[in-house]
Each structure stands twice: as structure tokens, then as C-alpha cells.
PDB file of C-alpha atoms in Angstrom:
ATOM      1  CA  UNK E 144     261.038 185.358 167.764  1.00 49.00           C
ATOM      2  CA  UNK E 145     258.891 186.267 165.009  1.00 52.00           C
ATOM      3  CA  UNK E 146     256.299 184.361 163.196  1.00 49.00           C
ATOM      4  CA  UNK E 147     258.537 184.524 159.608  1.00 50.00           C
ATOM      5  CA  UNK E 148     261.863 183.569 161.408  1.00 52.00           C
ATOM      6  CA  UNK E 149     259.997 180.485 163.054  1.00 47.00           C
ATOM      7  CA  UNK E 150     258.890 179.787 159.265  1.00 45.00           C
ATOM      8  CA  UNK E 151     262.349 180.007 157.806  1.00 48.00           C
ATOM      9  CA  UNK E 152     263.767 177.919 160.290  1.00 47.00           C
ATOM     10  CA  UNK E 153     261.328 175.469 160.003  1.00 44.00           C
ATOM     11  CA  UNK E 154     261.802 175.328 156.154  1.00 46.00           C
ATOM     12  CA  UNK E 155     265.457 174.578 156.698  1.00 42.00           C
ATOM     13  CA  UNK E 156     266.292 172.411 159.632  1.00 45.00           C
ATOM     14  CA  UNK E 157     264.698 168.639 159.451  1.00 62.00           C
ATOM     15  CA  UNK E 158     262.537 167.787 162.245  1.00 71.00           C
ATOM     16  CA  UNK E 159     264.941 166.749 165.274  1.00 79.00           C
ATOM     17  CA  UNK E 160     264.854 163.349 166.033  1.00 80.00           C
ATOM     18  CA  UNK E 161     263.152 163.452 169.375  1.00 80.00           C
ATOM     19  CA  UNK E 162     260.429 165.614 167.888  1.00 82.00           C
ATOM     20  CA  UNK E 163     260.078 162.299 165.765  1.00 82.00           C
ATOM     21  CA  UNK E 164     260.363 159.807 168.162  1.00 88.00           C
ATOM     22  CA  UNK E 165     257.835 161.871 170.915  1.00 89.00           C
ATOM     23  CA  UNK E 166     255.460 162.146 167.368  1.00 86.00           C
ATOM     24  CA  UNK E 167     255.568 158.359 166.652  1.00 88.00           C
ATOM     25  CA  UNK E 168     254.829 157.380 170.159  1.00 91.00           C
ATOM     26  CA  UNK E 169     252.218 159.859 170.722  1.00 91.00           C
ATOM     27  CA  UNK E 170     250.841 158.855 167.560  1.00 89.00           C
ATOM     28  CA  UNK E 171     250.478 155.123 167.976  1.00 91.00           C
ATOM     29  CA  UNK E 172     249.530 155.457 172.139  1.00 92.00           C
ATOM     30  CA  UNK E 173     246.784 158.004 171.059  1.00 91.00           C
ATOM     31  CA  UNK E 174     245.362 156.097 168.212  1.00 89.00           C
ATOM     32  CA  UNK E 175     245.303 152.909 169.872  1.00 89.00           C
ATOM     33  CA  UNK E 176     243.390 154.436 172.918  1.00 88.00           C
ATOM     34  CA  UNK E 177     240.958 156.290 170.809  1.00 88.00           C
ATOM     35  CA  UNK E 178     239.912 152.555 168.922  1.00 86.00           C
ATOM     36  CA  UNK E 179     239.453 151.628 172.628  1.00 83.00           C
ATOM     37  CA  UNK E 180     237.661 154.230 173.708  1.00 82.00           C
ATOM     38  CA  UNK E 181     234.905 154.017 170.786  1.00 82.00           C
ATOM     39  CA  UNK E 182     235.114 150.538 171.318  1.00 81.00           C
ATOM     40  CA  UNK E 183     234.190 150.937 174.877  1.00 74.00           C
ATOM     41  CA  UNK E 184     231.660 153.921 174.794  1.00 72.00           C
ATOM     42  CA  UNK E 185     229.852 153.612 171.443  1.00 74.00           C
ATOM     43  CA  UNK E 186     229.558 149.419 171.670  1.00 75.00           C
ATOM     44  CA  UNK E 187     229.850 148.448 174.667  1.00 72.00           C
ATOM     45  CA  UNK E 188     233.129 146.490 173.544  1.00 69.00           C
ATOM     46  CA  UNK E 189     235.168 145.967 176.976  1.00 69.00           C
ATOM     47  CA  UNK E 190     237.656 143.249 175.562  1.00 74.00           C
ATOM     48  CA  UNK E 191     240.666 145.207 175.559  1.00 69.00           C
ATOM     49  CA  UNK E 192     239.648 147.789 178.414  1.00 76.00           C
ATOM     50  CA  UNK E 193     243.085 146.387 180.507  1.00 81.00           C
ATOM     51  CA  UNK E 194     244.615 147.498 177.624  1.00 84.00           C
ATOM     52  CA  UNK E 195     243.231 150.810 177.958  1.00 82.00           C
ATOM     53  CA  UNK E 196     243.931 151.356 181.114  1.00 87.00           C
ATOM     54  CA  UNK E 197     247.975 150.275 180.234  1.00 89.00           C
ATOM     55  CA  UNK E 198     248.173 152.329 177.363  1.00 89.00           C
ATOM     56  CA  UNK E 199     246.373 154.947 178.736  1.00 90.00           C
ATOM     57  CA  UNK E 200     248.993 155.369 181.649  1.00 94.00           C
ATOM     58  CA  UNK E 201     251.702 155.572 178.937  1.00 95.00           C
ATOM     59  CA  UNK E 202     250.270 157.851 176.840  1.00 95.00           C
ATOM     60  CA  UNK E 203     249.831 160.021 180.411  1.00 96.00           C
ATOM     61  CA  UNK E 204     253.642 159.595 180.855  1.00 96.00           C
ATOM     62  CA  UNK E 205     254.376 160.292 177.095  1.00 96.00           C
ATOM     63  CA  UNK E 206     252.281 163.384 177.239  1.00 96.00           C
ATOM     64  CA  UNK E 207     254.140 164.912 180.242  1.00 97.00           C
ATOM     65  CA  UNK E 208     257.402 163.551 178.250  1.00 96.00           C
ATOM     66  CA  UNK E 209     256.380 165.838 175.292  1.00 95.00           C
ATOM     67  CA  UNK E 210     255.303 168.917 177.420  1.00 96.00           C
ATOM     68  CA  UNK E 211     258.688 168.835 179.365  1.00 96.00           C
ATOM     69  CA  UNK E 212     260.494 168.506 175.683  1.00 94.00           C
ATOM     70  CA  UNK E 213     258.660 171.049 174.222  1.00 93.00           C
ATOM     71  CA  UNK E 214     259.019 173.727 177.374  1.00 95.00           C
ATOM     72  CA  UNK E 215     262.609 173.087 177.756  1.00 95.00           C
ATOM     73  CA  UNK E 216     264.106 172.859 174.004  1.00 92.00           C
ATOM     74  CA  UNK E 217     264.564 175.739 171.735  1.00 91.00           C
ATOM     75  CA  UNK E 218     262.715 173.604 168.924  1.00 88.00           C
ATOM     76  CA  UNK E 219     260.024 172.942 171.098  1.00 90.00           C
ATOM     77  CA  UNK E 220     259.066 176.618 172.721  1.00 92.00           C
ATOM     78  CA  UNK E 221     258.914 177.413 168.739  1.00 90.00           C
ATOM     79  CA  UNK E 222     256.428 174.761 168.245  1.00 88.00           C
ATOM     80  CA  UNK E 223     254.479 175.398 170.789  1.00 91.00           C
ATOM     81  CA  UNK E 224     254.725 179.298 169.789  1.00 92.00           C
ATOM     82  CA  UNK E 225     253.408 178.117 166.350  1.00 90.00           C
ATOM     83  CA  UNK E 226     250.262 176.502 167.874  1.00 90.00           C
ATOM     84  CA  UNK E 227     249.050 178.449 170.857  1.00 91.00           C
ATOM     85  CA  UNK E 228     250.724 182.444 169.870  1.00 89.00           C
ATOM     86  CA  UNK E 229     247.375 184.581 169.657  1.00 87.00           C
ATOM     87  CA  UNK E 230     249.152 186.627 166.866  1.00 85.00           C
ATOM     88  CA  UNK E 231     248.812 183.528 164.797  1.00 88.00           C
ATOM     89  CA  UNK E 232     245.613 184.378 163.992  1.00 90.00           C
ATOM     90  CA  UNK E 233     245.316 185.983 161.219  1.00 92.00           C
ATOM     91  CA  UNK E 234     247.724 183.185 159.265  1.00 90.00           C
ATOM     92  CA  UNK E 235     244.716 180.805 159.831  1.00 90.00           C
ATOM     93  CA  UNK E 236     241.883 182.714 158.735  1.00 92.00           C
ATOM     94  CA  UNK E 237     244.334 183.318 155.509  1.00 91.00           C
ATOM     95  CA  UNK E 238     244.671 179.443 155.484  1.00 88.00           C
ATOM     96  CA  UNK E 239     240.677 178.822 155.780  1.00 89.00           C
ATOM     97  CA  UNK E 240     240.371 181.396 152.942  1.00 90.00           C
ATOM     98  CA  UNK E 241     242.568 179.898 150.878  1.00 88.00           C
ATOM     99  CA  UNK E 242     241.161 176.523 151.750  1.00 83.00           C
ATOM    100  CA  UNK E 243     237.814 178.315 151.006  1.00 85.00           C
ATOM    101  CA  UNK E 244     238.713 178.746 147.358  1.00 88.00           C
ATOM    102  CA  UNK E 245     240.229 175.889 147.159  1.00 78.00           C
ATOM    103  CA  UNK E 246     243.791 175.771 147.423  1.00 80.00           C
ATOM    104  CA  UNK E 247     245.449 173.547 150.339  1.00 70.00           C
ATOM    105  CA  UNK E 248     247.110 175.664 152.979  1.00 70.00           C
ATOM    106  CA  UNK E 249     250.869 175.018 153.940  1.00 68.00           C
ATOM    107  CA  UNK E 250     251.851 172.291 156.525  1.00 68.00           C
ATOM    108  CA  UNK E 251     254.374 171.710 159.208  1.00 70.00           C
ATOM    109  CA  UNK E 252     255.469 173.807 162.209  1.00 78.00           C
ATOM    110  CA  UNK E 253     254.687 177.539 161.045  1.00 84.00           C
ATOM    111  CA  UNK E 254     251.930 179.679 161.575  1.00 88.00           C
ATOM    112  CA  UNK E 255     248.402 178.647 160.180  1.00 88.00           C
ATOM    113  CA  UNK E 256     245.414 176.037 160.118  1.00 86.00           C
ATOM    114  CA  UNK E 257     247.161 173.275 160.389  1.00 82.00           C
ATOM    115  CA  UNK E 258     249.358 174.011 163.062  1.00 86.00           C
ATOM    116  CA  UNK E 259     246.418 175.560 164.655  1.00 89.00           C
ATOM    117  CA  UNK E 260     244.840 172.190 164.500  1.00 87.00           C
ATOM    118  CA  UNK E 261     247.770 170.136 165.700  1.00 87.00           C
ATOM    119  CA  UNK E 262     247.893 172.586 168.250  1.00 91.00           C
ATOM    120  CA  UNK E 263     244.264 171.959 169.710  1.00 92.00           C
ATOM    121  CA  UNK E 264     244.695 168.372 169.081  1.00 92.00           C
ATOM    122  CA  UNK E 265     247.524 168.077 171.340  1.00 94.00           C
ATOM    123  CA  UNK E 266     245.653 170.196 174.080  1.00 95.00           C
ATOM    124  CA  UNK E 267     242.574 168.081 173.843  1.00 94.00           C
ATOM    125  CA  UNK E 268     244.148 164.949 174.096  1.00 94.00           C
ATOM    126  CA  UNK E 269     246.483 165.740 177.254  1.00 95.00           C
ATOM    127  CA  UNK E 270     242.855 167.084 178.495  1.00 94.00           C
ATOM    128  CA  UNK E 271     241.019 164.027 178.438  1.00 93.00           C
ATOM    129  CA  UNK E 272     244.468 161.889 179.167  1.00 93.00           C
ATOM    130  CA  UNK E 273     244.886 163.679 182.476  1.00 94.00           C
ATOM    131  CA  UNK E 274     241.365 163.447 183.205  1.00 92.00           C
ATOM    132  CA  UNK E 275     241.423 160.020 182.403  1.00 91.00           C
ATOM    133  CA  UNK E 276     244.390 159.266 184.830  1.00 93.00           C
ATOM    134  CA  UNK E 277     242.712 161.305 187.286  1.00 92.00           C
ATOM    135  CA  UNK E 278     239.955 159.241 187.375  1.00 90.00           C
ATOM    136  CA  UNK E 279     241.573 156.136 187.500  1.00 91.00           C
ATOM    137  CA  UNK E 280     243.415 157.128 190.175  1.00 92.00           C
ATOM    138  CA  UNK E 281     240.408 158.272 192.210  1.00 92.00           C
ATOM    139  CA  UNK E 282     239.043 154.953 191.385  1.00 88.00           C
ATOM    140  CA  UNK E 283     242.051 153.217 192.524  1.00 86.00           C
ATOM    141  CA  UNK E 284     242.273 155.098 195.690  1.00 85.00           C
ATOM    142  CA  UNK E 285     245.548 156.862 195.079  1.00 88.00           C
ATOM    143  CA  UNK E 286     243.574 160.418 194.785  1.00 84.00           C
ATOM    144  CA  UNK E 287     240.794 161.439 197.401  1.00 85.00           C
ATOM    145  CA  UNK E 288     239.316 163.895 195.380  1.00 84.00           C
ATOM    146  CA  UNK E 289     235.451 164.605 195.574  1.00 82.00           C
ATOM    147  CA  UNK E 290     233.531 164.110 192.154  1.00 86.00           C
ATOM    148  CA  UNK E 291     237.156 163.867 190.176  1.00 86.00           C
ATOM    149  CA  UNK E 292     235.740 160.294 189.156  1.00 87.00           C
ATOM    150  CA  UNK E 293     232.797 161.906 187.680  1.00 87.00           C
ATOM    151  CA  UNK E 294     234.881 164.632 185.813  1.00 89.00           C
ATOM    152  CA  UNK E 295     236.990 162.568 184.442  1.00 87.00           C
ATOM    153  CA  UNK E 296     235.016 159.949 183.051  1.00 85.00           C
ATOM    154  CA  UNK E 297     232.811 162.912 181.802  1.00 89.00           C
ATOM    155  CA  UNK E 298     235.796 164.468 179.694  1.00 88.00           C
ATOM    156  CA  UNK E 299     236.093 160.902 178.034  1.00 85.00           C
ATOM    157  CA  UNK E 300     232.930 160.359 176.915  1.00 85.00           C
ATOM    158  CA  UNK E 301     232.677 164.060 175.917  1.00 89.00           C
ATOM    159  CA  UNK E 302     236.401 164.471 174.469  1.00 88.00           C
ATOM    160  CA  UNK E 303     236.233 161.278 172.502  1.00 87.00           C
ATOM    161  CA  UNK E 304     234.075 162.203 169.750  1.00 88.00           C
ATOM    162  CA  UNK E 305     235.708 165.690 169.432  1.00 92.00           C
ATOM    163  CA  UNK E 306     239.461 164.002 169.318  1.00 91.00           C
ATOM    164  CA  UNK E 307     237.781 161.371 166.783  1.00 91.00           C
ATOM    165  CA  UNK E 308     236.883 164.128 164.349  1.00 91.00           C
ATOM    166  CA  UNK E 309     240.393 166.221 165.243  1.00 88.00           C
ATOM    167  CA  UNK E 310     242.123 162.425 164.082  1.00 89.00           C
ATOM    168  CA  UNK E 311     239.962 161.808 161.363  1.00 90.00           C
ATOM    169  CA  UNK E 312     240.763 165.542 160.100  1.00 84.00           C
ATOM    170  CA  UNK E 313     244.952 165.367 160.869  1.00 80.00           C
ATOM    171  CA  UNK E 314     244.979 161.911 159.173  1.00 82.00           C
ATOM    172  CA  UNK E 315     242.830 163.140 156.224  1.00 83.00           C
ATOM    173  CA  UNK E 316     244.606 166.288 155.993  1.00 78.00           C
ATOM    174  CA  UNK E 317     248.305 164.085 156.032  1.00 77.00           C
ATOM    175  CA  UNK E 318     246.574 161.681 153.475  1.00 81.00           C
ATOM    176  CA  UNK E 319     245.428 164.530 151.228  1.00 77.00           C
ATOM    177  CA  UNK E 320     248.993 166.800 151.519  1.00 73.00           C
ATOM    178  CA  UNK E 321     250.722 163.173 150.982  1.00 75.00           C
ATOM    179  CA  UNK E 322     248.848 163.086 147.780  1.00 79.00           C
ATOM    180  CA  UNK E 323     250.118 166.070 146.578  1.00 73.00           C
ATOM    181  CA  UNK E 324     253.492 164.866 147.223  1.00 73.00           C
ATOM    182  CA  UNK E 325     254.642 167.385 150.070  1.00 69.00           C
ATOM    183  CA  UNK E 326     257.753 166.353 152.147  1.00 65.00           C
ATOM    184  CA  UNK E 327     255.362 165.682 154.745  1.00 64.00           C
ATOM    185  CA  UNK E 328     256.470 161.634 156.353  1.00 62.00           C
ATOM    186  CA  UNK E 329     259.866 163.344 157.568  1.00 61.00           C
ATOM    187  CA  UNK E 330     258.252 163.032 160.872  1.00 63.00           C
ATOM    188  CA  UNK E 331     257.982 160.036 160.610  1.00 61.00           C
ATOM    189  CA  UNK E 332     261.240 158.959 159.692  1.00 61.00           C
ATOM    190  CA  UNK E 333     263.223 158.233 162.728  1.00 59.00           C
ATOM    191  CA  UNK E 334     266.649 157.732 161.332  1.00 55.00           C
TER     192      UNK E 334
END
């Protein structure tokens, strides 16, 4: 499928509804474990680190929830052919140069910077998820892997600040297109 038929599509059908459900819930599991995780690394804040732990397990099953949607639904091969295609290329450099001279790039599942961000985004985050869950389960005992502790707790405390600025970017990015009144909450609406 093409990169202008994935557009028109996109342009016409809503978002489903478990694209919005998987988007809420990866949305609030995510953003409450990156609080905790800046909490926890940058001040030494360990109150809700049980928390953590619980909603960090979710957001493991989520994530694999999402993937296996995504792989095995028409709607969801396109997305992730939107975000990860190489041809796509081109679409965001035109989308930095018009952000470049100022005018705000399109939005939502087709080809361009923003789907190239939400794209990385959700990469990074089931990176340092996994290798969060990896770790705890070395720590746990359930995995007898040599040094998997170490990497994982490395690719938190390295992936945190990078998925802080990919949030604070997708939020401000939301905020800003929400300004301009773009149809952009319909993923958020679950009914």
C-alpha cells in the first residue's frame, strides 16, 4: 500500500476504537512511570517505587498488547508502515522544512514528522520497558542472565531523559495542533 492511499484512508475512517483504548492506556501507564522514574533517578524520590514496579509490569503487558494489535490488524500494519517505512523519508524532511519556515506540519497516522516521532517514541519506550522488565526479572530470579541487571537498569537511566524530551515534544506538539483547532482529541475519545 502506498504512502497516499494510507493518507486517504486515514483522512476518512475515525480512529478504531481499540487504537483508542491501546492509546489511552499506553498513555496514562507511560506517563505515570516516566513521573516515577524522574522521581526516582533525578531526586532520589523512592515513595512510589512499588508503584513503579506495578505499573511498570502493565505497561510491559500493554506494550506487547499494542505490538500484537498493530502486527495482526489491517489498521495497525498501516500505522506501523506510517512510522517505521524508510520511504517515509522524504515526507519528514518536507515536514521539518515546512516547520522551518514556520508552518505546522500535518498530524495523525500518515507519512511525516510527527508520525515519525510517534513512531520513535513508541520504539523507545517498549526499549526501556522491556529492559526494565528484564531487569526486574533478573533481580527477582526469574531470568539467569549475566549482566541483564546492569543493561537494563542502564537503558532506564539513559532512556529516561530521551523519552522525557520525546513526551514533552508529543504533548507540546498535541497542545500546540489543539490550539489551532485540528480534529486532533478523536483519539482520545473512546466512545
Amino acid at each position: 500500500m502506498t504512502a497516499s492511499r494510507i493518507v486517504e484512508k486515514s483522512q476518512t475512517l475515525p480512529y478504531p476504537r481499540g487504537a483508542r483504548v491501546l492509546h489511552l492506556g499506553l498513555v496514562l501507564l507511560f506517563s505515570f512511570e516516566l513521573l516515577n522514574s524522574i522521581l526516582a533517578l533525578w531526586f532520589q524520590h523512592f515513595s512510589l517505587f512499588q508503584w513503579h514496579i506495578l505499573a511498570g509490569l502493565a505497561l510491559s503487558f500493554w506494550l506487547t498488547l499494542s505490538w500484537v494489535v498493530y502486527l495482526s490488524t489491517s489498521w495497525g500494519r498501516q500505522l506501523l508502515y506510517v512510522w517505521y517505512w524508510p520511504g517515509n523519508i522524504r515526507a519528514i524532511f518536507s515536514d521539518v522544512g515546512r516547520l522551518s519556515r514556520g508552518r505546522l506540519p500535518g498530524h495523525g497516522p500518515e507519512p511525516g514528522l510527527s508520525s515519525w516521532w510517534q513512531g520513535m517514541f513508541f520504539l523507545l519506550v517498549s526499549w526501556v520497558d522491556y529492559a526494565g522488565l528484564a531487569a526486574w526479572l533478573t533481580m527477582r530470579g526469574y531470568l539467569a542472565v549475566p549482566d541483564l541487571t546492569q543493561i537494563g537498569l542502564s537503558s532506564m537511566r539513559l532512556g529516561t531523559p530521551i523519552l522525557l524530551y520525546f513526551w514533552l515534544g508529543h504533548v507540546g506538539m498535541a497542545l500546540y495542533h489543539a490550539a489551532r483547532r485540528q480534529p486532533l482529541w478523536s483519539i482520545f475519545a473512546l466512545w
